[in-house]
């Protein structure tokens, strides 16, 4: 089955810094989402981005499906950005099941 | 009100007990999913349903069963709970058109 790898596994930033999180996948995908899991365990939709680039405030994401990767950019990080960021992909076989990566754990220091 | 709700939010139960986790949605989506998350890991799919009459196993369905009572309701049952089923359980929904998934707040289940 499709493999999803996220990097880095852990990241510590000072407030105000920028960062790039990466998601690599091993096969063609027809769906891709980025989520933020906050310290209370809730999963928050960030982007649905099977291809192209999207921006929402300080966050933006780019997926290059032909090269099998997606990037999540966080600018001017805030302490509330702390948590775990997951990439989830749906394979192109038509079943539309998501495979999750193991996440990037981000801690933003005040 | 939340679009995807899960009950209970927290549950502690004993080994061997039967337990049901419930999920309801007001988004009008046809597709519903159950996932579990173990500490330090991503989510893994237990079961999914593309409509009321269509239920499919995910990658870790052993020890679980589901019921799709209506378009808006999808329940997950543990027939005889065991400690390694201690986890955070998420329900999700998606529309048929885009497959973007929307998650509920999660149920934290502990089996002692």
Tab-separated table of C-alpha atoms in Angstrom:
chain	number	residue	atom	x	y	z
A	1	UNK	CA	0.000	0.000	0.000
A	2	UNK	CA	0.871	3.644	-0.207
A	3	UNK	CA	3.492	4.929	2.232
A	4	UNK	CA	3.362	8.424	3.727
A	5	UNK	CA	6.439	9.970	5.308
A	6	UNK	CA	6.540	13.285	7.120
A	7	UNK	CA	9.565	15.310	8.045
A	8	UNK	CA	10.903	16.493	10.320
A	9	UNK	CA	9.391	14.316	13.063
A	10	UNK	CA	9.966	17.016	15.671
A	11	UNK	CA	10.476	20.757	15.414
A	12	UNK	CA	11.052	23.442	18.041
A	13	UNK	CA	10.737	27.093	17.048
A	14	UNK	CA	10.879	30.462	18.674
A	15	UNK	CA	7.733	32.508	18.314
A	16	UNK	CA	7.863	34.503	15.097
A	17	UNK	CA	9.968	31.998	13.160
A	18	UNK	CA	8.959	30.397	9.879
A	19	UNK	CA	8.932	26.685	9.102
A	20	UNK	CA	8.323	24.170	6.322
A	21	UNK	CA	6.853	20.726	6.927
A	22	UNK	CA	7.112	18.057	4.269
A	23	UNK	CA	4.948	15.094	3.291
A	24	UNK	CA	6.252	12.502	0.815
A	25	UNK	CA	4.077	9.740	-0.566
A	26	UNK	CA	5.042	6.647	-2.465
A	27	UNK	CA	2.319	6.424	-5.113
A	28	UNK	CA	-0.210	8.466	-7.036
A	29	UNK	CA	-2.862	10.139	-4.898
A	30	UNK	CA	-6.197	11.729	-5.635
A	31	UNK	CA	-6.727	13.379	-2.255
A	32	UNK	CA	-4.472	15.057	0.252
A	33	UNK	CA	-5.255	16.930	3.436
A	34	UNK	CA	-3.234	18.653	6.110
A	35	UNK	CA	-4.474	18.616	9.704
A	36	UNK	CA	-3.380	20.206	12.947
A	37	UNK	CA	-3.962	18.166	16.100
A	38	UNK	CA	-4.018	20.554	19.031
A	39	UNK	CA	-2.821	19.645	22.533
A	40	UNK	CA	-6.391	18.664	23.447
A	41	UNK	CA	-6.426	16.030	20.714
A	42	UNK	CA	-8.804	17.736	18.299
A	43	UNK	CA	-8.083	17.439	14.581
A	44	UNK	CA	-8.442	20.690	12.722
A	45	UNK	CA	-8.671	20.815	8.936
A	46	UNK	CA	-6.007	23.051	7.489
A	47	UNK	CA	-6.053	22.358	3.770
A	48	UNK	CA	-7.614	20.007	1.290
A	49	UNK	CA	-4.987	20.169	-1.426
A	50	UNK	CA	-4.636	17.257	-3.890
A	51	UNK	CA	-2.665	19.616	-6.152
A	52	UNK	CA	-1.636	23.232	-6.445
A	53	UNK	CA	-1.143	25.924	-3.823
A	54	UNK	CA	-3.474	27.367	-1.206
A	55	UNK	CA	-3.077	30.003	1.461
A	56	UNK	CA	-4.994	30.733	4.627
A	57	UNK	CA	-3.579	33.544	6.722
A	58	UNK	CA	-0.130	32.605	7.996
A	59	UNK	CA	-0.383	29.093	6.597
A	60	UNK	CA	0.032	27.952	3.044
A	61	UNK	CA	0.423	24.584	1.342
A	62	UNK	CA	1.689	23.289	-1.957
A	63	UNK	CA	1.207	19.838	-3.431
A	64	UNK	CA	3.216	18.634	-6.431
A	65	UNK	CA	1.385	15.416	-7.168
A	66	UNK	CA	3.638	14.426	-10.083
A	67	UNK	CA	6.657	14.504	-7.760
A	68	UNK	CA	4.743	12.934	-4.854
A	69	UNK	CA	5.165	15.524	-2.160
A	70	UNK	CA	3.350	18.278	-0.328
A	71	UNK	CA	4.679	21.146	1.768
A	72	UNK	CA	3.043	23.069	4.590
A	73	UNK	CA	4.451	26.508	5.347
A	74	UNK	CA	3.913	28.231	8.669
A	75	UNK	CA	4.991	31.846	8.852
A	76	UNK	CA	5.393	34.034	11.923
A	77	UNK	CA	4.675	31.077	14.188
A	78	UNK	CA	2.679	31.534	17.390
A	79	UNK	CA	2.498	29.413	20.517
A	80	UNK	CA	-1.002	28.350	19.479
A	81	UNK	CA	0.536	26.650	16.433
A	82	UNK	CA	1.993	23.998	18.743
A	83	UNK	CA	0.736	20.469	18.285
A	84	UNK	CA	1.086	17.726	15.716
A	85	UNK	CA	0.658	18.275	11.994
A	86	UNK	CA	-0.580	15.341	9.938
A	87	UNK	CA	-0.654	14.768	6.247
A	88	UNK	CA	-3.258	12.279	4.973
A	89	UNK	CA	-3.496	10.955	1.440
A	90	UNK	CA	-6.088	9.008	-0.482
A	91	UNK	CA	-4.739	6.663	-3.090
A	92	UNK	CA	-5.744	6.784	-6.723
A	93	UNK	CA	-7.356	3.338	-6.792
A	94	UNK	CA	-10.788	4.800	-6.239
A	95	UNK	CA	-11.415	3.645	-2.681
A	96	UNK	CA	-10.855	7.122	-1.204
A	97	UNK	CA	-9.473	5.796	2.057
A	98	UNK	CA	-6.992	8.017	3.818
A	99	UNK	CA	-3.540	6.906	4.886
A	100	UNK	CA	-2.043	9.138	7.557
A	101	UNK	CA	1.584	9.985	8.058
A	102	UNK	CA	3.066	9.766	11.545
A	103	UNK	CA	3.075	13.536	11.896
A	104	UNK	CA	5.416	16.408	12.701
A	105	UNK	CA	5.336	17.470	16.336
A	106	UNK	CA	5.784	21.242	16.554
A	107	UNK	CA	6.516	23.212	19.686
A	108	UNK	CA	6.593	27.000	19.506
A	109	UNK	CA	8.324	28.722	22.391
A	110	UNK	CA	7.310	32.147	23.652
B	1	UNK	CA	-23.390	23.295	17.152
B	2	UNK	CA	-20.629	21.002	15.976
B	3	UNK	CA	-21.170	19.404	12.579
B	4	UNK	CA	-19.717	16.028	13.633
B	5	UNK	CA	-20.371	14.895	17.181
B	6	UNK	CA	-19.142	11.874	19.070
B	7	UNK	CA	-20.440	10.334	22.276
B	8	UNK	CA	-19.114	9.635	24.778
B	9	UNK	CA	-16.074	11.904	24.787
B	10	UNK	CA	-14.290	9.842	27.407
B	11	UNK	CA	-14.919	6.296	28.564
B	12	UNK	CA	-13.221	3.880	30.898
B	13	UNK	CA	-14.318	0.278	30.671
B	14	UNK	CA	-13.145	-3.143	31.787
B	15	UNK	CA	-11.729	-5.989	29.762
B	16	UNK	CA	-14.476	-8.132	28.252
B	17	UNK	CA	-17.186	-5.477	28.295
B	18	UNK	CA	-19.138	-4.506	25.202
B	19	UNK	CA	-19.001	-0.836	24.357
B	20	UNK	CA	-20.512	1.345	21.654
B	21	UNK	CA	-19.178	4.652	20.392
B	22	UNK	CA	-21.599	6.847	18.495
B	23	UNK	CA	-21.126	9.408	15.776
B	24	UNK	CA	-23.680	11.828	14.375
B	25	UNK	CA	-23.320	14.445	11.664
B	26	UNK	CA	-25.383	17.340	10.377
B	27	UNK	CA	-23.267	17.975	7.284
B	28	UNK	CA	-25.435	15.845	5.016
B	29	UNK	CA	-22.446	13.790	3.867
B	30	UNK	CA	-22.897	10.272	2.553
B	31	UNK	CA	-19.505	8.936	3.593
B	32	UNK	CA	-18.523	8.197	7.180
B	33	UNK	CA	-15.386	6.714	8.709
B	34	UNK	CA	-14.021	5.407	11.994
B	35	UNK	CA	-10.330	5.766	12.841
B	36	UNK	CA	-8.218	5.004	15.870
B	37	UNK	CA	-5.102	6.823	17.001
B	38	UNK	CA	-2.509	5.297	19.271
B	39	UNK	CA	-0.080	7.528	21.199
B	40	UNK	CA	2.594	9.039	18.987
B	41	UNK	CA	1.106	7.639	15.808
B	42	UNK	CA	-1.109	8.745	12.963
B	43	UNK	CA	-4.690	7.617	12.503
B	44	UNK	CA	-5.590	4.196	11.126
B	45	UNK	CA	-8.854	3.345	9.424
B	46	UNK	CA	-11.135	0.821	11.149
B	47	UNK	CA	-14.290	0.878	8.997
B	48	UNK	CA	-15.871	3.128	6.418
B	49	UNK	CA	-19.308	3.490	4.901
B	50	UNK	CA	-20.135	5.183	1.606
B	51	UNK	CA	-23.870	5.030	2.204
B	52	UNK	CA	-26.358	3.358	4.507
B	53	UNK	CA	-26.153	0.019	2.688
B	54	UNK	CA	-22.409	0.054	2.063
B	55	UNK	CA	-19.969	-0.812	4.856
B	56	UNK	CA	-16.334	-1.761	4.334
B	57	UNK	CA	-13.455	-2.918	6.489
B	58	UNK	CA	-10.431	-0.714	6.895
B	59	UNK	CA	-6.914	-1.768	7.761
B	60	UNK	CA	-7.569	-2.704	11.415
B	61	UNK	CA	-11.157	-3.993	11.661
B	62	UNK	CA	-10.522	-7.098	13.810
B	63	UNK	CA	-12.275	-6.809	17.162
B	64	UNK	CA	-14.646	-4.080	15.934
B	65	UNK	CA	-18.044	-3.908	14.282
B	66	UNK	CA	-20.094	-0.998	12.959
B	67	UNK	CA	-23.660	-0.060	12.240
B	68	UNK	CA	-24.894	2.672	9.896
B	69	UNK	CA	-28.321	3.386	11.337
B	70	UNK	CA	-29.040	6.343	9.063
B	71	UNK	CA	-27.194	8.671	6.758
B	72	UNK	CA	-26.325	10.805	9.756
B	73	UNK	CA	-25.366	8.079	12.256
B	74	UNK	CA	-22.483	5.630	12.317
B	75	UNK	CA	-21.698	3.586	15.431
B	76	UNK	CA	-18.592	1.610	16.336
B	77	UNK	CA	-18.804	-1.358	18.709
B	78	UNK	CA	-16.179	-3.257	20.587
B	79	UNK	CA	-17.814	-6.617	21.289
B	80	UNK	CA	-15.366	-7.651	24.004
B	81	UNK	CA	-12.965	-4.853	24.858
B	82	UNK	CA	-9.292	-5.613	25.456
B	83	UNK	CA	-6.567	-3.320	26.857
B	84	UNK	CA	-4.785	-2.867	23.524
B	85	UNK	CA	-7.941	-1.188	22.217
B	86	UNK	CA	-7.156	1.729	24.510
B	87	UNK	CA	-6.857	4.632	22.078
B	88	UNK	CA	-8.364	7.850	20.782
B	89	UNK	CA	-11.193	7.129	18.346
B	90	UNK	CA	-12.265	9.546	15.641
B	91	UNK	CA	-15.299	9.635	13.415
B	92	UNK	CA	-15.106	11.505	10.114
B	93	UNK	CA	-17.400	12.368	7.242
B	94	UNK	CA	-16.865	13.383	3.641
B	95	UNK	CA	-19.028	14.502	0.740
B	96	UNK	CA	-19.156	12.365	-2.382
B	97	UNK	CA	-17.886	15.175	-4.575
B	98	UNK	CA	-14.520	16.072	-3.034
B	99	UNK	CA	-13.745	13.402	-0.415
B	100	UNK	CA	-12.384	16.074	1.922
B	101	UNK	CA	-12.777	14.601	5.403
B	102	UNK	CA	-14.168	16.383	8.452
B	103	UNK	CA	-13.411	14.969	11.872
B	104	UNK	CA	-15.331	14.800	15.106
B	105	UNK	CA	-13.763	15.754	18.447
B	106	UNK	CA	-12.719	12.195	19.298
B	107	UNK	CA	-13.528	9.673	22.026
B	108	UNK	CA	-10.796	8.757	24.471
B	109	UNK	CA	-11.311	5.096	25.396
B	110	UNK	CA	-9.431	3.323	28.157
B	111	UNK	CA	-9.795	-0.427	28.668
B	112	UNK	CA	-8.511	-1.655	32.031
